[in-house]
Short mmCIF file of C-alpha atoms and ligand atoms in Angstrom, two decimals:
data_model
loop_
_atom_site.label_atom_id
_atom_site.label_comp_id
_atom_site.label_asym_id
_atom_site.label_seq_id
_atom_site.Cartn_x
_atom_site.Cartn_y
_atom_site.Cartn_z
CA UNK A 1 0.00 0.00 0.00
CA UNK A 2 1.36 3.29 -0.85
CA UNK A 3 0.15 6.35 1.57
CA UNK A 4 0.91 9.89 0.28
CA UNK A 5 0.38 13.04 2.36
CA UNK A 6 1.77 16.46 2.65
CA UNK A 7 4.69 17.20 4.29
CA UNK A 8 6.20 19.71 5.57
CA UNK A 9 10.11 19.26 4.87
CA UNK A 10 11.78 22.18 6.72
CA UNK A 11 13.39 19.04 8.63
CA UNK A 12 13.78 17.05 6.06
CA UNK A 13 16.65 19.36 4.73
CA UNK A 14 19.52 20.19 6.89
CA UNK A 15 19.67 23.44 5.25
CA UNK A 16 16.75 23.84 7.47
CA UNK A 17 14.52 25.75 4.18
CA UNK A 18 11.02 26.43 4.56
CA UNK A 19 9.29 23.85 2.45
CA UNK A 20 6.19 21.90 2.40
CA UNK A 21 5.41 18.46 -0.12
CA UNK A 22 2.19 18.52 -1.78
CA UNK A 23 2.71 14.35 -2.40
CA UNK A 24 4.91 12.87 0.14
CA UNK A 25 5.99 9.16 0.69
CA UNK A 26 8.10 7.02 2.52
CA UNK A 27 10.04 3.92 1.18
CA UNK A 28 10.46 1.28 3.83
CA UNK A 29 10.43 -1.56 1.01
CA UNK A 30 11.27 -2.33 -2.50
CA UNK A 31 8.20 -4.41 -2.30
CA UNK A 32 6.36 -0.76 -3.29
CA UNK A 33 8.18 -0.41 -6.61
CA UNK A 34 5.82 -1.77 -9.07
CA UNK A 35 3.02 -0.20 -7.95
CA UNK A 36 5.17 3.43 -7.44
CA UNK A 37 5.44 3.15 -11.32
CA UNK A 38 2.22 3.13 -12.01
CA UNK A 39 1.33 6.23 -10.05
CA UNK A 40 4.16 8.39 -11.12
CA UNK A 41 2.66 9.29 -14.28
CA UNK A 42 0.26 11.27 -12.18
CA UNK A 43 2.38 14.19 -10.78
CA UNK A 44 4.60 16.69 -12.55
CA UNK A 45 7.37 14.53 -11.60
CA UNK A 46 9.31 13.10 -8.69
CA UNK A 47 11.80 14.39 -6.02
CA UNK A 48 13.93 11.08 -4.57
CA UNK A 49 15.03 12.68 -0.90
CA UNK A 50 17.58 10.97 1.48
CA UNK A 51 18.87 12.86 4.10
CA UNK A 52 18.53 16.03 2.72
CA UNK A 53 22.14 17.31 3.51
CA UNK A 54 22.86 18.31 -0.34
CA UNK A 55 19.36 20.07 -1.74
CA UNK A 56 18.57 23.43 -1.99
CA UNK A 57 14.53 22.92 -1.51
CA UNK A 58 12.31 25.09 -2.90
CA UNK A 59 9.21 26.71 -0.63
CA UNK A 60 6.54 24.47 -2.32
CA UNK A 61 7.54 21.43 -4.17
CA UNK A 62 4.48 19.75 -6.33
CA UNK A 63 6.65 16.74 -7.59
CA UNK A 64 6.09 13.61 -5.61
CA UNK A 65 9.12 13.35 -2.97
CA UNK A 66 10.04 10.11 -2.29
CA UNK A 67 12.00 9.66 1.14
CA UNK A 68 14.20 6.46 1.04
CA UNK A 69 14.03 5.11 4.14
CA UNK A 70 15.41 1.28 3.86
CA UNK A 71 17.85 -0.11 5.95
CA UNK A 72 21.16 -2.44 5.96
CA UNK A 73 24.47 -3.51 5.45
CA UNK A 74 25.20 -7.25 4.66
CA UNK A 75 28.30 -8.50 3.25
CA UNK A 76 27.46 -9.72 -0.27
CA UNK A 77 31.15 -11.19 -1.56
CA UNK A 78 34.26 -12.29 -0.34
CA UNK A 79 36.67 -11.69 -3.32
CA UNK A 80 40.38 -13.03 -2.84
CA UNK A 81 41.44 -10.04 -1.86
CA UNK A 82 38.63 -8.16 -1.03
CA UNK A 83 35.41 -7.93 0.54
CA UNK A 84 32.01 -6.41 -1.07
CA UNK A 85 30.03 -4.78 1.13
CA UNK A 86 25.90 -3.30 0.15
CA UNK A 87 24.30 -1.11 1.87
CA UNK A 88 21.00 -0.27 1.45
CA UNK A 89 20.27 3.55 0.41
CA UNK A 90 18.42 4.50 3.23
CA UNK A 91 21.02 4.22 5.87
CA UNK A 92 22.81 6.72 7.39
CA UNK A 93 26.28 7.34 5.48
CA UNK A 94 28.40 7.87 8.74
CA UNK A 95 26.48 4.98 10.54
CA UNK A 96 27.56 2.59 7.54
CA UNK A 97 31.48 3.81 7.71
CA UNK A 98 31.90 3.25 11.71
CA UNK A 99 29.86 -0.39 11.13
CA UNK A 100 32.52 -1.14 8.56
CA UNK A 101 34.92 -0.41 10.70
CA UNK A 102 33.44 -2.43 13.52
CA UNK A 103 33.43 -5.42 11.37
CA UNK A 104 37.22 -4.98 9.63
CA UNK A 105 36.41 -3.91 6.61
CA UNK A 106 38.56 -1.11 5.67
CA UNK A 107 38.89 2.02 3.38
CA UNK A 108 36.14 4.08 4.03
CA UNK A 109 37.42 6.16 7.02
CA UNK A 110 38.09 9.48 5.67
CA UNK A 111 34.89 9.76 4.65
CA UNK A 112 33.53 9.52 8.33
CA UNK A 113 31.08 12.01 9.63
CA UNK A 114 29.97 13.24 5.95
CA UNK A 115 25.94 13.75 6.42
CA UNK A 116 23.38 12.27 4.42
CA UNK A 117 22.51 8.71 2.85
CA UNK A 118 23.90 5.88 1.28
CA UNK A 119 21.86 6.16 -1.79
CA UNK A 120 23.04 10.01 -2.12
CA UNK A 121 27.17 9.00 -2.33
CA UNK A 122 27.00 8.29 -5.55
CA UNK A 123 25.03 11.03 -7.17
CA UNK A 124 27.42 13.28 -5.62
CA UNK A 125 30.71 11.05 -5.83
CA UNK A 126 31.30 12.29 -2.02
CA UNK A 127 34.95 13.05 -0.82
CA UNK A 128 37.27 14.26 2.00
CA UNK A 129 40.48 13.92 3.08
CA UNK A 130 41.90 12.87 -0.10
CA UNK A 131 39.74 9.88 -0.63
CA UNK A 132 36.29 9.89 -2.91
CA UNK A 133 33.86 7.17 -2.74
CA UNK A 134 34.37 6.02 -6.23
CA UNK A 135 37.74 4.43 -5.37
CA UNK A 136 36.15 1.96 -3.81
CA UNK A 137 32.87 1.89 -5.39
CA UNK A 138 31.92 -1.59 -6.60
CA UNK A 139 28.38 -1.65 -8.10
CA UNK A 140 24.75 0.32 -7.45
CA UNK A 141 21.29 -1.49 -7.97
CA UNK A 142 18.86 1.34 -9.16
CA UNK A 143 15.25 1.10 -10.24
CA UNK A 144 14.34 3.12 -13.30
CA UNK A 145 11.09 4.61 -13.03
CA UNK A 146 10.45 5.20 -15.91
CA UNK A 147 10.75 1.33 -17.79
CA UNK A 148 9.57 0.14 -14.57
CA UNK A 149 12.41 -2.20 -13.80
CA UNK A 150 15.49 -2.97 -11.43
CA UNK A 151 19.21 -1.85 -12.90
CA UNK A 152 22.75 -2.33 -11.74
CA UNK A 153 25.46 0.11 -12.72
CA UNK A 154 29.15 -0.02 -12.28
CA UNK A 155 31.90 2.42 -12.34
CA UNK A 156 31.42 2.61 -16.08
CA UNK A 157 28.08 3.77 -16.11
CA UNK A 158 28.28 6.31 -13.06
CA UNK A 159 30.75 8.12 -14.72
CA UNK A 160 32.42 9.69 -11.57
CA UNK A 161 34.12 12.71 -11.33
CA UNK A 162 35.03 15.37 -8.88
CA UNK A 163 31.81 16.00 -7.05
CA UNK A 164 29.59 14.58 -10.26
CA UNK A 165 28.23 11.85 -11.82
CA UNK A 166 25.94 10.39 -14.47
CA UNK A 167 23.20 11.16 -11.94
CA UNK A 168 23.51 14.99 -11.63
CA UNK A 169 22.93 15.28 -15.08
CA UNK A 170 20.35 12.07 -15.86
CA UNK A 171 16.74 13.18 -16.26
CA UNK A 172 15.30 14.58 -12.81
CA UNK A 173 13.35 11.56 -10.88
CA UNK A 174 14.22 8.75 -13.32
CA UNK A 175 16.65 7.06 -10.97
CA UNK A 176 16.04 5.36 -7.73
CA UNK A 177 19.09 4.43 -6.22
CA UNK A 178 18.09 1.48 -3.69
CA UNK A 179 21.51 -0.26 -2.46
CA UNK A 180 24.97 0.85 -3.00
CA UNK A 181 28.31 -1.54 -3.53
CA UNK A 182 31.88 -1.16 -2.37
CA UNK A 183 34.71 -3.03 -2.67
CA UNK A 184 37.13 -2.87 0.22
CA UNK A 185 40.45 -4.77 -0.25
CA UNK A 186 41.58 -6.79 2.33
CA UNK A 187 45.13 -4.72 2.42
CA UNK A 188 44.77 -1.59 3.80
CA UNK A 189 46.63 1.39 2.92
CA UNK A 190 45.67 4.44 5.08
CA UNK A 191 45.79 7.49 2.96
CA UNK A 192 46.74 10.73 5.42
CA UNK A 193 48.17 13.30 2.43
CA UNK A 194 45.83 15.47 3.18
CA UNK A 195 47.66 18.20 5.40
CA UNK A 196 44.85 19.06 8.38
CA UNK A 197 44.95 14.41 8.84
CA UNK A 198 48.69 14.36 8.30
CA UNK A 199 49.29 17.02 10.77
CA UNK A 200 46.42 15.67 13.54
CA UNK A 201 48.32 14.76 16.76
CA UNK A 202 46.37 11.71 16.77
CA UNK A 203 47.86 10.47 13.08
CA UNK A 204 51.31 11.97 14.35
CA UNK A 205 51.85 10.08 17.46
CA UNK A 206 50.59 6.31 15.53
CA UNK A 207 52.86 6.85 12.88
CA UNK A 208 53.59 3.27 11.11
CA UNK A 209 51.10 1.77 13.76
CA UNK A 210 48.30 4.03 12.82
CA UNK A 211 44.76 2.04 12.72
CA UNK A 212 41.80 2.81 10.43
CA UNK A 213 39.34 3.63 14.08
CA UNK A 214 42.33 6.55 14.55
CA UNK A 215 41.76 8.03 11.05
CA UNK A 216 38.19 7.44 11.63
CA UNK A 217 38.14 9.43 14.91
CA UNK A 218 40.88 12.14 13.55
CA UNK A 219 38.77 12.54 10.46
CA UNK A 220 35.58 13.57 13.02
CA UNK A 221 37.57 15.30 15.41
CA UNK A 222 38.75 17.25 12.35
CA UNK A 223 35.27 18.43 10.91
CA UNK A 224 33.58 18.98 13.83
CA UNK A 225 36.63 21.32 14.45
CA UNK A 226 36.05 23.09 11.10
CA UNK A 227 32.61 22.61 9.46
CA UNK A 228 28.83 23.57 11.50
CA UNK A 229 26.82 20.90 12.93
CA UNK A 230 23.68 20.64 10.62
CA UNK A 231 21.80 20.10 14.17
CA UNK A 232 23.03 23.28 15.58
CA UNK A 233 23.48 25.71 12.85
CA UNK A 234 21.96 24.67 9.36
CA UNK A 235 23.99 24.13 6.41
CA UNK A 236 24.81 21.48 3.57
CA UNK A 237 28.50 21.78 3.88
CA UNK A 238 30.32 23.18 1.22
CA UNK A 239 28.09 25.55 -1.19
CA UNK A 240 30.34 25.26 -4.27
CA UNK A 241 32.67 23.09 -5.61
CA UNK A 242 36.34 24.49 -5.61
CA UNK A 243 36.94 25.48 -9.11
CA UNK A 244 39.28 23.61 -11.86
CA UNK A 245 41.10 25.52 -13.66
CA UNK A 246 44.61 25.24 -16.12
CA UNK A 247 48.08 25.84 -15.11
CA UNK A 248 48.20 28.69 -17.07
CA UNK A 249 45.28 30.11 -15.39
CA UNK A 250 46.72 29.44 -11.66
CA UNK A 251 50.22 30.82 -12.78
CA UNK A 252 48.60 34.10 -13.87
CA UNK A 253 46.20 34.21 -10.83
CA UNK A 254 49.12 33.20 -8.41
CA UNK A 255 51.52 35.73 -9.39
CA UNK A 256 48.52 38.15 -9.05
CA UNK A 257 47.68 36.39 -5.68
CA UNK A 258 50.71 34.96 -4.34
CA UNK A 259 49.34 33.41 -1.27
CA UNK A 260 46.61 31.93 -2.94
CA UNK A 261 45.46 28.06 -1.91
CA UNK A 262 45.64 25.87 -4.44
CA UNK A 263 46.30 21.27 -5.26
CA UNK A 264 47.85 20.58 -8.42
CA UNK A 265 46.21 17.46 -10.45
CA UNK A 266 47.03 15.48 -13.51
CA UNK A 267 50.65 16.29 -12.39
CA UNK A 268 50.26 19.59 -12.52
CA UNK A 269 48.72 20.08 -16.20
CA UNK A 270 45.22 22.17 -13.95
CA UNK A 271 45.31 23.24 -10.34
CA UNK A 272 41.93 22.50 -7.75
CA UNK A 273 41.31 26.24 -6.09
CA UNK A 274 40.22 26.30 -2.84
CA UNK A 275 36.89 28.11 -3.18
CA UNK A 276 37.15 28.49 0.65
CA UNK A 277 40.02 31.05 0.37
CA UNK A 278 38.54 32.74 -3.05
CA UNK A 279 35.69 33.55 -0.52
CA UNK A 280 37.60 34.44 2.62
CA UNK A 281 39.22 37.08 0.37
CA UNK A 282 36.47 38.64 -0.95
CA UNK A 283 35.09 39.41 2.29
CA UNK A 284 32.67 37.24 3.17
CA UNK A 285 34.04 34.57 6.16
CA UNK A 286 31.60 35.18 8.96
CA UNK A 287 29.22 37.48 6.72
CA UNK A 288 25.46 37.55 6.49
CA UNK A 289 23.32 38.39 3.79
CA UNK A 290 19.58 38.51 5.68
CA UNK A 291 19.16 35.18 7.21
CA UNK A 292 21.84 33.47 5.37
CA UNK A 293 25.72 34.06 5.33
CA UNK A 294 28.70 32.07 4.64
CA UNK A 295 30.44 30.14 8.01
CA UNK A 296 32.84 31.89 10.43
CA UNK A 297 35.84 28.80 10.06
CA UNK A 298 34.95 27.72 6.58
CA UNK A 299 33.31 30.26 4.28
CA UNK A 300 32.70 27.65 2.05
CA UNK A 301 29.81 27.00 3.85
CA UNK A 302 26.64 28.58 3.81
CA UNK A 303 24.68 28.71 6.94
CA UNK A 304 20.84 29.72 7.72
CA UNK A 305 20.84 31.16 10.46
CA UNK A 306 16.69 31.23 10.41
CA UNK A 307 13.98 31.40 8.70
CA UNK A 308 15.52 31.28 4.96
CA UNK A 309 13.76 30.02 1.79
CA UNK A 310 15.69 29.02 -0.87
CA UNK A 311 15.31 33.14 -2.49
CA UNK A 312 17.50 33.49 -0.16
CA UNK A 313 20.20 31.20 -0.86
CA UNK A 314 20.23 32.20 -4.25
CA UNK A 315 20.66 35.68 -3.27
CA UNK A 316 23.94 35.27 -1.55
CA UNK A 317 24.85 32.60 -3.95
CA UNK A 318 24.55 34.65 -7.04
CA UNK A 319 26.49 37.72 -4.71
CA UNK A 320 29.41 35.92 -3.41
CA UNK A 321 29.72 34.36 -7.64
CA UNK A 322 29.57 37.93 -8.64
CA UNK A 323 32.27 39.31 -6.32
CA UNK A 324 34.73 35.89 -7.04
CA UNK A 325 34.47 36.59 -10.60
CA UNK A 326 34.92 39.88 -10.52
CA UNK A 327 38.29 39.62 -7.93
CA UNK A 328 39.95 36.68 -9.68
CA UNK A 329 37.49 36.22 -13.04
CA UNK A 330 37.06 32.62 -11.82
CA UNK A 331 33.32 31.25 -12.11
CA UNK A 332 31.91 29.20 -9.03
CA UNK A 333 29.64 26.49 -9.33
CA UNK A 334 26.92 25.49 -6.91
CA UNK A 335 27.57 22.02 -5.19
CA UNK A 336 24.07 21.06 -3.88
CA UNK A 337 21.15 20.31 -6.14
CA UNK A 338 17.93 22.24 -6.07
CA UNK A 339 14.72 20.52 -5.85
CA UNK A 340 10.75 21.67 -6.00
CA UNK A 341 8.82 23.67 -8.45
CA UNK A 342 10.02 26.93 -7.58
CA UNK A 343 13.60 26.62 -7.27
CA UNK A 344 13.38 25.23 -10.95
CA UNK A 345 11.86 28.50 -12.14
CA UNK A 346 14.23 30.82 -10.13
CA UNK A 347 17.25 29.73 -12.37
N1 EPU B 1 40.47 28.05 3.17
C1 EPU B 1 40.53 29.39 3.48
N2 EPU B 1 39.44 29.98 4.05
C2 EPU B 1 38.31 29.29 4.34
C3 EPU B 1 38.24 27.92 4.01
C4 EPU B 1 39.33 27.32 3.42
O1 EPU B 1 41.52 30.04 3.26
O2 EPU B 1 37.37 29.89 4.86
C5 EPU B 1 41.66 27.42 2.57
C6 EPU B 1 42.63 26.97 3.63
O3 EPU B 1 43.93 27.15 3.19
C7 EPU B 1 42.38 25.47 3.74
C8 EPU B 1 42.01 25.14 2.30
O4 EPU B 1 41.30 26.27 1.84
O5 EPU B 1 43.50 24.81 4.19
C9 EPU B 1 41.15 23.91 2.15
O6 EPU B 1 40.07 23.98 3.09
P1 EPU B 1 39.42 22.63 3.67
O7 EPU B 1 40.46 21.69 4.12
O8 EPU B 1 38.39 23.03 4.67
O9 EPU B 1 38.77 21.96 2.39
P2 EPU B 1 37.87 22.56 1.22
O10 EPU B 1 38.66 22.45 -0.04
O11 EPU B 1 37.33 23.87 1.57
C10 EPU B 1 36.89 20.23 0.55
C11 EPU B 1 35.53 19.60 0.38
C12 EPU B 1 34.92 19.28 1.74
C13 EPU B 1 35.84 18.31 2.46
C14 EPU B 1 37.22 18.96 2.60
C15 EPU B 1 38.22 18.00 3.17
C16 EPU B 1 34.66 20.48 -1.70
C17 EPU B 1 33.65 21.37 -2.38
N3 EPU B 1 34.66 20.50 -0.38
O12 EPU B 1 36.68 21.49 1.19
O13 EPU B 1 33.67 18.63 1.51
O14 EPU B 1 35.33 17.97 3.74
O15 EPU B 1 37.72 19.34 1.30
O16 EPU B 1 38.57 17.06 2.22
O17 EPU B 1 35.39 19.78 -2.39
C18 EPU B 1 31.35 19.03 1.25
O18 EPU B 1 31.46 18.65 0.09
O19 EPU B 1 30.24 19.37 1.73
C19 EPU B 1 32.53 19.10 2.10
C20 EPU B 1 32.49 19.58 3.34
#
């Protein structure tokens, strides 16, 4: 039996947005699939929700929002040399990284404490602390909505990249993404380049010895240091992505902007700008715009600090892109996704 209400989803999003579902439905089952295809047909289109820590909701949203609610983490293979772990989409990302922990199966600890589902991972390719979740990413079941039917996609098909995939630009509502894959060698190599882990007192001290429940614990102490507690202060972490750009772009820039922070990739043929600092230096760490503003440690971050609708957001978004392009002519680009009928028509 499917039951649809309205909802209101200001806590459904930890951007904390004023925002109410017309349509509204939780998935507990995959029993419910069939029968979801049927009904789709009948609303302007669908809204797949997990934990709501990447959307930029809309005041009224007229799709129907499917809120993926299953549950569990089984291991499915034992390779030689690896184990292949599913969890279903529903679960909580962080719980699923400390359980694999718990149970030895190693590789996903610098990705501890990022908010959000399981099913959501992929669509973003989620990363931190040098590692993204398509390194270990084995497989994905999805259900199409529109054929009516149950898919699995590998690496191939997701077509991961920094903060994208095959998902972010796939027709809106198509995909369902019910269980998620990874592939977590038995050999364990922990990976502490990045400098706030390498430097951590905890990572330090281990040295040789260090343990994946110490990178696991650094990596939290770490972000709660830095980044705003969706419970206490709303936000979706960061707002953009840090921009891409050439290496003759970043040598022009740099000698312009000598301090400026910056990761070389592809051996140095582009250069990964930390949006963070474009931000800081245009003034707007610790600023607000109305209810919104960008965070006090990370300005990357945009915080509502009450009452905002996703106007807004887009206010201060389309500000702070104005005054980064005009300081250093470099473009930012949102990170979350917007969702609902009106955040469609704003842009
Ligand atoms: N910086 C500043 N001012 C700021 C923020 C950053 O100058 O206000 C500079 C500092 O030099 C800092 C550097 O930028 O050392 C990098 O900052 P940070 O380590 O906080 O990482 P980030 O590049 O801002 C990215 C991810 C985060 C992820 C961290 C750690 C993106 C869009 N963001 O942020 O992911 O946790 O690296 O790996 O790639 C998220 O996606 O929501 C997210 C939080």
């Amino acid at each position: 039996m499917l039951h649809i209400t309205e909802q209101d989803l200001t806590y459904y999003n930890t951007l904390g947005l004023k925002s109410s579902a017309r349509s509204f439905l939780r998935l507990n089952s995959t029993a419910n699939l069939p029968a979801l295809t049927d009904i789709v047909p009948r609303f302007p289109g669908v809204v797949v929700l997990g934990g709501g820590s990447n959307v930029v909701l809309a005041p009224q949203v007229d799709e129907l929002v499917i809120h993926v609610e299953t549950r569990g983490v089984t291991l499915v293979d034992q390779e030689t040399d690896a184990f292949v772990v599913e969890a279903q989409a529903g679960e909580s990302w962080h719980h699923f990284v400390g359980l694999c922990i718990d149970q030895g199966w190693r590789g996903l600890e610098n990705l501890a404490l990022i908010p959000g589902t399981v099913g959501a991972a992929p669509i973003q390719n989620i990363g931190a602390y040098g590692v993204e979740q398509s390194e270990f990413f084995h497989s994905l079941v999805a259900w199409d909505m529109q054929r009516g039917e149950q898919v699995e996609m590998g690496p191939g098909d997701c077509l991961f990249a920094y903060r994208d995939s095959f998902f972010k630009h796939a027709e809106p509502g198509r995909w369902l993404i019910l269980a998620v894959r990874y592939r977590l060698p038995h050999e364990w190599r922990p990976q502490l380049a990045y400098p706030d882990l390498a430097r951590h007192p905890g990572i330090a001290l281990a040295g040789a010895a260090v343990t994946p429940r110490q990178v696991f614990d650094a990596v939290c102490e770490i972000r709660r240091a830095k980044l705003p507690d969706p419970a206490e202060l709303a936000n979706v972490g960061s707002f953009f992505k840090n921009p891409i750009v050439d290496a003759k772009t970043f040598n022009a820039l740099r000698e312009l902007h000598p301090g400026m922070v910056a990761y070389a990739l592809d051996g140095g043929t582009h250069f990964k700008l930390a949006a963070g600092w474009l931000i800081e230096r245009s003034g707007w760490k610790g600023r607000r715009l109305g209810p919104v503003g960008m965070h006090e440690r990370q300005s990357l971050v945009m915080v509502n600090h009450g009452g905002a609708t996703a106007r807004d957001i887009q206010v201060l978004a389309d500000v702070i892109r104005a005054e980064v392009a005009t300081r250093f002519g470099v473009r930012l680009e949102q990170e979350p996704v917007e969702m609902g009928s009106a955040a469609s028509e704003q842009t």
